[in-house]
Amino acid sequence: MRNKFLSILVSVVAVLLIVSGCSKKNTGENNSNTGNKKIHIVTTTTMLKDLIENIGGDKIEVEGLMGEGVDPHLYKPTASDVEKLKKADVIIYQGLHLEGKMESIFSELKDKKIINASDGISKDKIKLEENGTPDPHIWFDIDIWKEVGDNIQNKLSEFYTDNKDAFKSNYDSYKKELDNLDKYVKMRAEELSKEQRALVTAHDAFSYFANRYGFDVLAIQGVSTEAEATTSDIENLAKEITDRKIKAIFVESSVPEKTIKSLQEAVKSKGHEITIGGELYSDSLGDKANNSETYIKTVKANIDTIVNALK
Ligand SMILES: [Zn+2]
């Protein structure tokens, strides 16, 4: 009895060994996905992580180095991040100098499979700042974000030819969701008049968004930098807010309360009122607790916050 069991066990093990031997032979070589092992991708921002998951589906696992609320411009990789990057099958970063403090690491790792996600965007779509450097905040223009996805899909398909069809079908269906999202943002924006479509904000993350959906960005001069806003900055902004009857401004906790107070007072002295219109997600996605943990939910939350405050 016991011997019989042992001999069955031995033959089962033998069969398993043969099977696994075969499957190893069938894959390998041309850089394809090996058996059931998922492609391990390490990326930087929450926006990219979400996009890559929607392209790779069950063929990949994605690790994002930056969590919610992390500033990608200032993010310095830790020693354990560097280890993660070295162990990754593929590294995907956004580029356009968004990850300013990580660029030297990416160039050190250039022998790995590494994708600069913004590489394929048509040049005429990239906005340049006054000093000639590209504005990296491309993710809130859904049309440009789709190009970023196309680029990632193409590069991943070159690396893993066996998964080409899966990547294409995953991303084709996600792009339909992105098209619907784009329609939603346009529809909500159109609830506002041209005059009402003004984003008074201290953050520089919204110029692509503004461009696509017909908003003007009115910056609170000096507030987003270390410099203090001057009286004339505040006076000019107060005048424009009053002339356009703008109801709300969007600021983050980093903006000094003093500046907000003096802006509100300057507006009030012209016979108009402004409120703080709630927080917008800028350089990272939101989280589960606020029902904004995906790109689609974050974009919806932003346009809803904007339109509800300005209407
Ligand atoms: Zn930013």
Short mmCIF file of C-alpha atoms and ligand atoms in Angstrom, two decimals:
data_model
loop_
_atom_site.label_atom_id
_atom_site.label_comp_id
_atom_site.label_asym_id
_atom_site.label_seq_id
_atom_site.Cartn_x
_atom_site.Cartn_y
_atom_site.Cartn_z
CA MET A 1 0.00 0.00 0.00
CA ARG A 2 2.65 2.34 1.12
CA ASN A 3 4.94 1.40 -1.76
CA LYS A 4 2.16 1.91 -4.24
CA PHE A 5 1.55 5.40 -2.85
CA LEU A 6 5.25 6.18 -3.11
CA SER A 7 5.47 5.03 -6.69
CA ILE A 8 2.43 7.18 -7.62
CA LEU A 9 4.03 10.11 -5.89
CA VAL A 10 7.27 9.56 -7.75
CA SER A 11 5.53 9.44 -11.11
CA VAL A 12 3.50 12.56 -10.32
CA VAL A 13 6.65 14.42 -9.41
CA ALA A 14 8.34 13.12 -12.58
CA VAL A 15 5.44 14.34 -14.73
CA LEU A 16 5.51 17.73 -13.02
CA LEU A 17 9.24 18.01 -13.66
CA ILE A 18 8.78 17.18 -17.31
CA VAL A 19 5.92 19.66 -17.67
CA SER A 20 7.84 22.46 -16.02
CA GLY A 21 10.90 21.59 -18.10
CA CYS A 22 8.84 21.86 -21.26
CA SER A 23 7.27 25.15 -20.36
CA LYS A 24 10.69 26.58 -19.67
CA LYS A 25 11.84 25.52 -23.12
CA ASN A 26 8.80 27.04 -24.80
CA THR A 27 9.36 30.50 -23.38
CA GLY A 28 12.66 32.17 -22.64
CA GLU A 29 14.75 33.34 -25.58
CA ASN A 30 12.85 36.23 -27.23
CA ASN A 31 12.31 38.25 -24.08
CA SER A 32 8.80 36.93 -23.64
CA ASN A 33 6.89 36.53 -20.44
CA THR A 34 8.20 33.44 -18.68
CA GLY A 35 5.33 31.09 -17.89
CA ASN A 36 2.96 32.51 -15.30
CA LYS A 37 5.46 34.90 -13.81
CA LYS A 38 4.17 38.44 -13.94
CA ILE A 39 6.32 41.19 -15.42
CA HIS A 40 7.52 43.26 -12.51
CA ILE A 41 7.29 46.98 -13.30
CA VAL A 42 8.55 49.75 -11.06
CA THR A 43 7.27 53.25 -11.73
CA THR A 44 7.33 56.66 -10.11
CA THR A 45 4.01 58.53 -9.74
CA THR A 46 0.52 57.34 -8.78
CA MET A 47 -0.82 58.53 -12.15
CA LEU A 48 1.62 56.34 -14.07
CA LYS A 49 1.01 53.33 -11.82
CA ASP A 50 -2.72 53.52 -12.54
CA LEU A 51 -2.18 53.90 -16.30
CA ILE A 52 0.28 50.99 -16.49
CA GLU A 53 -2.09 48.71 -14.56
CA ASN A 54 -4.77 49.44 -17.13
CA ILE A 55 -2.43 48.48 -19.97
CA GLY A 56 -0.68 45.47 -18.45
CA GLY A 57 -3.70 43.92 -16.70
CA ASP A 58 -2.95 40.49 -15.24
CA LYS A 59 0.33 40.14 -17.15
CA ILE A 60 2.10 42.57 -14.87
CA GLU A 61 2.55 43.69 -11.29
CA VAL A 62 3.32 47.34 -10.66
CA GLU A 63 5.12 48.93 -7.78
CA GLY A 64 4.92 52.73 -7.47
CA LEU A 65 7.68 54.50 -5.60
CA MET A 66 5.69 57.65 -4.80
CA GLY A 67 2.51 57.46 -2.76
CA GLU A 68 -0.48 59.81 -2.64
CA GLY A 69 0.33 63.40 -1.82
CA VAL A 70 4.01 63.02 -2.68
CA ASP A 71 5.63 65.84 -4.67
CA PRO A 72 7.36 64.23 -7.68
CA HIS A 73 9.45 67.36 -8.40
CA LEU A 74 11.23 67.08 -5.07
CA TYR A 75 11.15 63.32 -4.51
CA LYS A 76 14.56 61.87 -3.65
CA PRO A 77 14.82 58.09 -4.06
CA THR A 78 15.76 56.14 -0.94
CA ALA A 79 18.31 53.33 -0.90
CA SER A 80 15.46 50.82 -0.97
CA ASP A 81 13.94 52.57 -4.03
CA VAL A 82 17.24 52.12 -5.84
CA GLU A 83 17.18 48.41 -4.95
CA LYS A 84 13.62 48.14 -6.27
CA LEU A 85 14.61 49.84 -9.52
CA LYS A 86 17.55 47.48 -9.95
CA LYS A 87 15.34 44.43 -9.44
CA ALA A 88 12.59 45.60 -11.80
CA ASP A 89 11.97 43.87 -15.13
CA VAL A 90 10.89 47.24 -16.53
CA ILE A 91 11.23 50.79 -15.20
CA ILE A 92 8.73 53.40 -16.38
CA TYR A 93 9.05 57.08 -15.53
CA GLN A 94 7.24 60.13 -16.80
CA GLY A 95 10.06 62.33 -18.02
CA LEU A 96 9.86 66.03 -18.99
CA HIS A 97 11.96 66.51 -15.85
CA LEU A 98 9.01 65.72 -13.58
CA GLU A 99 11.17 63.37 -11.51
CA GLY A 100 13.92 65.97 -11.29
CA LYS A 101 15.87 64.32 -8.49
CA MET A 102 15.81 60.84 -10.03
CA GLU A 103 17.23 61.52 -13.47
CA SER A 104 20.80 60.51 -12.63
CA ILE A 105 19.55 57.12 -11.40
CA PHE A 106 17.60 56.50 -14.59
CA SER A 107 20.69 57.21 -16.68
CA GLU A 108 22.76 54.88 -14.49
CA LEU A 109 20.22 52.10 -15.12
CA LYS A 110 19.98 52.65 -18.86
CA ASP A 111 21.03 49.05 -19.59
CA LYS A 112 17.70 47.87 -18.13
CA LYS A 113 14.36 47.92 -19.92
CA ILE A 114 13.43 51.50 -19.22
CA ILE A 115 10.59 53.58 -20.66
CA ASN A 116 10.39 57.36 -20.68
CA ALA A 117 6.58 57.57 -20.88
CA SER A 118 6.40 61.08 -22.33
CA ASP A 119 8.79 60.28 -25.16
CA GLY A 120 6.11 59.73 -27.80
CA ILE A 121 4.03 62.87 -27.23
CA SER A 122 3.84 65.16 -30.26
CA LYS A 123 6.24 68.03 -29.65
CA ASP A 124 3.66 70.74 -30.41
CA LYS A 125 1.53 69.55 -27.50
CA ILE A 126 4.22 70.19 -24.89
CA LYS A 127 3.92 73.59 -23.25
CA LEU A 128 7.10 75.41 -22.44
CA GLU A 129 7.58 77.49 -19.31
CA GLU A 130 8.97 81.00 -19.57
CA ASN A 131 12.54 79.72 -19.15
CA GLY A 132 12.09 77.22 -22.01
CA THR A 133 11.80 74.06 -19.91
CA PRO A 134 8.81 71.79 -20.61
CA ASP A 135 5.81 71.94 -18.28
CA PRO A 136 5.61 68.32 -17.03
CA HIS A 137 1.98 68.42 -15.73
CA ILE A 138 0.57 66.58 -18.75
CA TRP A 139 -1.77 64.15 -16.97
CA PHE A 140 -4.85 66.39 -16.67
CA ASP A 141 -5.17 66.73 -20.45
CA ILE A 142 -6.84 63.38 -21.14
CA ASP A 143 -5.92 63.50 -24.82
CA ILE A 144 -2.21 63.82 -24.05
CA TRP A 145 -2.49 61.19 -21.32
CA LYS A 146 -3.82 58.75 -23.93
CA GLU A 147 -0.67 59.35 -25.99
CA VAL A 148 1.41 58.53 -22.93
CA GLY A 149 -0.51 55.26 -22.68
CA ASP A 150 0.03 54.52 -26.38
CA ASN A 151 3.74 54.99 -25.89
CA ILE A 152 3.84 52.65 -22.88
CA GLN A 153 1.74 50.05 -24.71
CA ASN A 154 4.05 50.14 -27.75
CA LYS A 155 7.26 49.86 -25.75
CA LEU A 156 5.93 47.06 -23.52
CA SER A 157 4.80 45.21 -26.64
CA GLU A 158 8.30 45.48 -28.10
CA PHE A 159 9.78 44.06 -24.90
CA TYR A 160 7.19 41.31 -24.46
CA THR A 161 5.96 40.36 -27.91
CA ASP A 162 3.89 37.42 -26.61
CA ASN A 163 1.68 39.83 -24.67
CA LYS A 164 1.19 42.31 -27.48
CA ASP A 165 -2.46 41.38 -28.09
CA ALA A 166 -3.33 41.40 -24.40
CA PHE A 167 -1.81 44.86 -23.92
CA LYS A 168 -3.67 46.16 -26.95
CA SER A 169 -7.05 44.82 -25.92
CA ASN A 170 -6.62 46.01 -22.30
CA TYR A 171 -5.66 49.48 -23.38
CA ASP A 172 -8.26 49.75 -26.14
CA SER A 173 -11.00 49.18 -23.61
CA TYR A 174 -9.44 51.56 -21.07
CA LYS A 175 -9.15 54.25 -23.75
CA LYS A 176 -12.92 54.05 -24.19
CA GLU A 177 -13.25 54.85 -20.49
CA LEU A 178 -10.84 57.75 -20.93
CA ASP A 179 -12.92 59.05 -23.86
CA ASN A 180 -16.00 58.96 -21.65
CA LEU A 181 -14.09 60.75 -18.91
CA ASP A 182 -13.03 63.45 -21.39
CA LYS A 183 -16.67 63.91 -22.40
CA TYR A 184 -17.69 64.14 -18.75
CA VAL A 185 -15.11 66.85 -17.99
CA LYS A 186 -16.18 68.85 -21.07
CA MET A 187 -19.85 68.50 -20.17
CA ARG A 188 -19.27 69.70 -16.60
CA ALA A 189 -17.02 72.57 -17.75
CA GLU A 190 -19.79 73.76 -20.04
CA GLU A 191 -22.02 74.33 -17.03
CA LEU A 192 -19.86 77.41 -16.48
CA SER A 193 -19.82 80.51 -18.65
CA LYS A 194 -16.58 81.58 -20.33
CA GLU A 195 -16.16 84.28 -17.64
CA GLN A 196 -16.69 81.80 -14.82
CA ARG A 197 -14.06 79.43 -16.16
CA ALA A 198 -11.15 80.73 -14.14
CA LEU A 199 -8.88 78.73 -11.91
CA VAL A 200 -7.31 80.95 -9.31
CA THR A 201 -4.67 78.70 -7.84
CA ALA A 202 -1.19 78.74 -6.43
CA HIS A 203 -0.27 75.47 -8.07
CA ASP A 204 1.19 75.28 -11.55
CA ALA A 205 -0.29 71.86 -12.29
CA PHE A 206 -3.35 72.94 -14.26
CA SER A 207 -2.22 74.65 -17.45
CA TYR A 208 -2.75 71.59 -19.70
CA PHE A 209 -6.11 71.00 -18.06
CA ALA A 210 -7.04 74.66 -18.54
CA ASN A 211 -5.96 74.59 -22.14
CA ARG A 212 -8.05 71.55 -23.03
CA TYR A 213 -11.20 72.49 -21.13
CA GLY A 214 -11.29 76.23 -21.77
CA PHE A 215 -10.24 77.62 -18.39
CA ASP A 216 -7.94 80.53 -17.62
CA VAL A 217 -5.38 79.97 -14.90
CA LEU A 218 -4.90 83.03 -12.70
CA ALA A 219 -1.85 82.45 -10.58
CA ILE A 220 -1.54 83.93 -7.13
CA GLN A 221 1.77 85.65 -7.85
CA GLY A 222 4.54 84.92 -5.44
CA VAL A 223 2.47 82.50 -3.42
CA SER A 224 3.67 79.31 -5.03
CA THR A 225 7.29 80.31 -4.47
CA GLU A 226 9.15 81.49 -1.40
CA ALA A 227 8.56 85.10 -2.39
CA GLU A 228 5.68 86.87 -0.68
CA ALA A 229 2.87 88.23 -2.79
CA THR A 230 3.11 92.00 -3.06
CA THR A 231 0.23 94.35 -2.44
CA SER A 232 -0.01 95.12 -6.13
CA ASP A 233 -0.08 91.38 -7.03
CA ILE A 234 -3.01 90.97 -4.68
CA GLU A 235 -4.70 94.12 -5.91
CA ASN A 236 -4.47 93.04 -9.58
CA LEU A 237 -5.82 89.61 -8.84
CA ALA A 238 -8.64 91.01 -6.68
CA LYS A 239 -9.67 93.25 -9.56
CA GLU A 240 -9.82 90.41 -12.06
CA ILE A 241 -11.74 88.20 -9.60
CA THR A 242 -14.25 90.97 -9.03
CA ASP A 243 -14.60 91.89 -12.72
CA ARG A 244 -15.27 88.29 -13.67
CA LYS A 245 -17.40 87.65 -10.57
CA ILE A 246 -15.30 84.58 -9.76
CA LYS A 247 -16.80 82.85 -6.75
CA ALA A 248 -13.99 80.66 -5.46
CA ILE A 249 -10.25 80.16 -5.43
CA PHE A 250 -8.39 76.87 -5.08
CA VAL A 251 -5.46 76.78 -2.76
CA GLU A 252 -3.42 74.27 -0.89
CA SER A 253 -2.31 74.25 2.70
CA SER A 254 1.12 75.49 1.60
CA VAL A 255 -0.32 78.93 0.78
CA PRO A 256 0.09 81.32 3.71
CA GLU A 257 -3.20 82.11 5.40
CA LYS A 258 -2.17 85.77 5.50
CA THR A 259 -2.14 85.96 1.68
CA ILE A 260 -5.56 84.36 1.36
CA LYS A 261 -6.98 86.72 4.00
CA SER A 262 -5.61 89.82 2.28
CA LEU A 263 -6.90 88.61 -1.09
CA GLN A 264 -10.36 87.98 0.38
CA GLU A 265 -10.32 91.46 1.96
CA ALA A 266 -9.19 93.15 -1.26
CA VAL A 267 -12.02 91.43 -3.13
CA LYS A 268 -14.52 92.36 -0.42
CA SER A 269 -13.52 96.02 -0.61
CA LYS A 270 -14.62 95.92 -4.25
CA GLY A 271 -18.05 94.69 -3.22
CA HIS A 272 -17.51 91.00 -4.09
CA GLU A 273 -16.98 87.79 -2.07
CA ILE A 274 -14.77 84.76 -2.69
CA THR A 275 -14.64 81.47 -0.87
CA ILE A 276 -12.01 78.75 -0.77
CA GLY A 277 -13.27 76.22 -3.27
CA GLY A 278 -11.92 73.01 -1.81
CA GLU A 279 -8.80 71.06 -2.51
CA LEU A 280 -7.77 69.91 -5.97
CA TYR A 281 -5.55 66.92 -6.65
CA SER A 282 -2.50 68.12 -8.51
CA ASP A 283 0.66 66.01 -8.62
CA SER A 284 -0.74 62.73 -7.31
CA LEU A 285 -3.98 60.79 -7.33
CA GLY A 286 -6.26 60.79 -4.31
CA ASP A 287 -6.97 57.87 -2.01
CA LYS A 288 -9.64 55.28 -1.21
CA ALA A 289 -10.91 57.18 1.82
CA ASN A 290 -11.89 60.07 -0.47
CA ASN A 291 -13.07 57.78 -3.26
CA SER A 292 -10.39 59.17 -5.56
CA GLU A 293 -7.81 56.37 -5.71
CA THR A 294 -7.83 55.99 -9.50
CA TYR A 295 -6.99 58.42 -12.27
CA ILE A 296 -10.60 58.45 -13.48
CA LYS A 297 -11.96 59.13 -9.99
CA THR A 298 -9.35 61.85 -9.34
CA VAL A 299 -10.14 63.70 -12.56
CA LYS A 300 -13.86 63.49 -11.79
CA ALA A 301 -13.31 64.74 -8.24
CA ASN A 302 -11.34 67.74 -9.55
CA ILE A 303 -13.83 68.85 -12.18
CA ASP A 304 -16.72 68.36 -9.76
CA THR A 305 -14.95 70.43 -7.08
CA ILE A 306 -14.15 73.18 -9.62
CA VAL A 307 -17.57 73.41 -11.21
CA ASN A 308 -19.53 73.13 -7.96
CA ALA A 309 -17.48 75.95 -6.42
CA LEU A 310 -17.58 78.29 -9.43
CA LYS A 311 -21.21 77.87 -10.47
ZN ZN B 1 3.75 70.08 -9.91
#
